[in-house]
Short mmCIF file of C-alpha atoms in Angstrom, two decimals:
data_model
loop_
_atom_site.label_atom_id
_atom_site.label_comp_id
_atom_site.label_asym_id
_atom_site.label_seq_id
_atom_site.Cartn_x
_atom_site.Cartn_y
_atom_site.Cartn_z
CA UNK A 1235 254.13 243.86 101.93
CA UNK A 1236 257.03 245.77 102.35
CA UNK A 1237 256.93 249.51 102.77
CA UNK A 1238 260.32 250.75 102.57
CA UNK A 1239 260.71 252.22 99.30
CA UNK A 1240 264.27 252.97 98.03
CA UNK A 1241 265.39 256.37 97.90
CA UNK A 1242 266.92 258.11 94.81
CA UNK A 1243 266.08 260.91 92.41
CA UNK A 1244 266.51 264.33 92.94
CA UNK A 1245 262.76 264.92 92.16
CA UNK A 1246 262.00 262.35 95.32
CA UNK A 1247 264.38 264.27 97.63
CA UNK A 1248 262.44 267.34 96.38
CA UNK A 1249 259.21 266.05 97.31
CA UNK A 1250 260.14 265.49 101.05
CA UNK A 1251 261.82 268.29 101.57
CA UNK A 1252 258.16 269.97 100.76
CA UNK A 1253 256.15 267.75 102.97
CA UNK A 1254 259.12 268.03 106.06
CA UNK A 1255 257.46 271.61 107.46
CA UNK A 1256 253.86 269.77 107.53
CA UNK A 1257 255.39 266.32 108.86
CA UNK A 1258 258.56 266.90 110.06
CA UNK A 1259 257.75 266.81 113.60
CA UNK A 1260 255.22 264.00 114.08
CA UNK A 1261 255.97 260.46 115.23
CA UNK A 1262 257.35 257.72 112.81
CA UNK A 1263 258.79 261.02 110.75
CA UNK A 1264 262.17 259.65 109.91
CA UNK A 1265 259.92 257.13 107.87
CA UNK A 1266 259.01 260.56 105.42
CA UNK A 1267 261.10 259.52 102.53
CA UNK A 1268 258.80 256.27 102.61
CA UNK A 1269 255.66 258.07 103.22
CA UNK A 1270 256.23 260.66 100.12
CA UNK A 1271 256.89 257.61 98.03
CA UNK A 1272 254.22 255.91 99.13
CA UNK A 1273 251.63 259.01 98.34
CA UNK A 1274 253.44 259.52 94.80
CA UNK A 1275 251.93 256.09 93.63
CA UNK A 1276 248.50 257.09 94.24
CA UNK A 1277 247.35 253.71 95.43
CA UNK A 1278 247.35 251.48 98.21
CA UNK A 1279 246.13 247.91 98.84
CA UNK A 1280 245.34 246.13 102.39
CA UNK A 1281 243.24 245.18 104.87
CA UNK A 1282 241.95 246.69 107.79
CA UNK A 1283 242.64 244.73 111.18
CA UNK A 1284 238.71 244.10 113.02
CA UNK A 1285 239.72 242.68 116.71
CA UNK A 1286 238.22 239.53 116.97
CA UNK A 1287 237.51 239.06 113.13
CA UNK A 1288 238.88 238.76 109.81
CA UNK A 1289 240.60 241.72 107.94
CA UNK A 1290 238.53 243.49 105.95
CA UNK A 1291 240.40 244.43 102.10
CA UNK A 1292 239.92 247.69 101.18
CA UNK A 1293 241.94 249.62 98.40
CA UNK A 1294 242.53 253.56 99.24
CA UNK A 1295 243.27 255.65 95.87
CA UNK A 1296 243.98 259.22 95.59
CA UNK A 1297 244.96 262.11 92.92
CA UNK A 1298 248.72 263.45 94.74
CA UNK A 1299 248.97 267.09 94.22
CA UNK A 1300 252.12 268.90 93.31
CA UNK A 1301 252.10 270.99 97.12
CA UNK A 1302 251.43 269.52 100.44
CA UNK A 1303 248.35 271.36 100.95
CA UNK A 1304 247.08 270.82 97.97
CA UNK A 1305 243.42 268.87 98.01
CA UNK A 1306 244.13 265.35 97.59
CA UNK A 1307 240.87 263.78 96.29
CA UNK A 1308 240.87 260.02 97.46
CA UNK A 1309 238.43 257.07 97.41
CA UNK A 1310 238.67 254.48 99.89
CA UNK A 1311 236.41 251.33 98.79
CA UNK A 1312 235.57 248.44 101.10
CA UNK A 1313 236.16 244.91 98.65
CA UNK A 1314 233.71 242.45 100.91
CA UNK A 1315 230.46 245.12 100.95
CA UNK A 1316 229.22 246.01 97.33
CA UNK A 1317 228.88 249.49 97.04
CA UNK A 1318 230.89 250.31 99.64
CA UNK A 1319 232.68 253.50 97.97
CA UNK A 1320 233.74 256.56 100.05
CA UNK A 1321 235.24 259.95 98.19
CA UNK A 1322 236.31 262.31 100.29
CA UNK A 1323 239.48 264.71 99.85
CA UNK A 1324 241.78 265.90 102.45
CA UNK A 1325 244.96 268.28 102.04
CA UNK A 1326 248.17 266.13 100.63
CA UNK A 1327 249.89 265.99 103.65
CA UNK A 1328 247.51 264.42 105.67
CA UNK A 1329 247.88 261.38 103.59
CA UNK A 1330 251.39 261.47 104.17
CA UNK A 1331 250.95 262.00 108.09
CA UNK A 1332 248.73 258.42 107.67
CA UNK A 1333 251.47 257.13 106.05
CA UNK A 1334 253.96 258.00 107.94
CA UNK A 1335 252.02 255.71 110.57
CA UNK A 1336 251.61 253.00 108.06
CA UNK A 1337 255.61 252.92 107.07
CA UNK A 1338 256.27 252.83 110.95
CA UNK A 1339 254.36 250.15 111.39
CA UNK A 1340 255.48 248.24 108.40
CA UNK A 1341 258.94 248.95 110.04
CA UNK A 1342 258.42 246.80 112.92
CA UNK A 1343 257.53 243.83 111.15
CA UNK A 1344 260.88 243.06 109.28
CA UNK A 1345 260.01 240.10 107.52
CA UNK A 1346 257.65 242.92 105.34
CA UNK A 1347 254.85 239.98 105.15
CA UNK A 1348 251.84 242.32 107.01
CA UNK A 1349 249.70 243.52 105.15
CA UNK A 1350 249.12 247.55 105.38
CA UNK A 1351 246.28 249.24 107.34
CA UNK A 1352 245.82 252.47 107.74
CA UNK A 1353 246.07 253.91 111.27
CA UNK A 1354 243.13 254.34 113.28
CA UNK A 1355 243.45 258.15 112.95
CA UNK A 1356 242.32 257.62 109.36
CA UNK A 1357 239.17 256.09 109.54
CA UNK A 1358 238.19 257.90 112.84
CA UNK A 1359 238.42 260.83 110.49
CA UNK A 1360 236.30 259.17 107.58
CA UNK A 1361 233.75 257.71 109.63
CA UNK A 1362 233.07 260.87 111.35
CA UNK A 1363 232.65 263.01 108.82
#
C-alpha cells in the first residue's frame, strides 16, 4: 500500500497547519501532510506484524473531528477472531501522531507493497487500557 497521499487543496493545507502545534515536533513529522490525509479518510486497512507468525488483518475506523483535540471515536476490529471489536476514543491528534509513524514507515519501503501496521505505541495504548 502506498501511503503518500498527494498534497493539494487549500482545505488540506488548513488541516495541517492545525495538527503542526500537537505534531510538529515528533519523529517522522515531515510525513504530517500524509498523516492528516490519512486521518481525513476515516479508515484504514492492514495487518499487524506477530514475530514469528502470520499478520493478523485488522481494519481501524474512526469519526475525524474538525480540531485536533477533538475526541476521535475509533473502532479497531481484529478480522481472524469473531467478535473481536474494540471502541475506544482518543483526542484527534493522537491518531495523527500514529500515523505519522505509519507514513514513516511506509516511507522506507519505496516499492509501497507493505502493508500498514500501526506502531507499537498504538496497541500498547489499547491493550492497556
Amino acid at each position: 500500500m502506498e501511503v503518500s497521499i498527494p498534497r493539494h487543496g487549500s482545505q488540506h493545507q488548513k488541516q495541517v497547519s492545525l495538527f503542526r502545534p500537537y505534531c510538529g515536533a515528533a519523529p517522522g513529522s515531515d510525513h504530517l501532510g500524509d498523516a492528516v490525509a490519512m486521518f481525513s479518510r476515516g479508515e484504514l486497512m492492514g495487518a499487524r506484524q506477530i514475530q514469528d507468525g502470520q499478520p493478523i488483518a485488522f481494519s481501524l475506523r474512526w469519526q475525524p473531528g474538525q480540531l485536533p483535540a477533538d475526541p476521535c471515536p475509533c473502532t479497531l476490529t481484529v478480522h481472524p477472531v469473531p467478535g473481536a471489536l474494540y471502541r475506544f476514543s482518543v483526542p484527534g491528534y493522537q491518531v495523527v501522531l500514529w500515523f505519522l509513524e505509519v507514513c514513516r514507515r511506509g516511507a522506507s519501503h519505496p516499492d509501497g507493497q507493505q502493508t500498514p501496521d500501526m506502531p507499537r505505541s498504538f496497541w500498547t495504548q489499547l491493550f492497556s487500557a
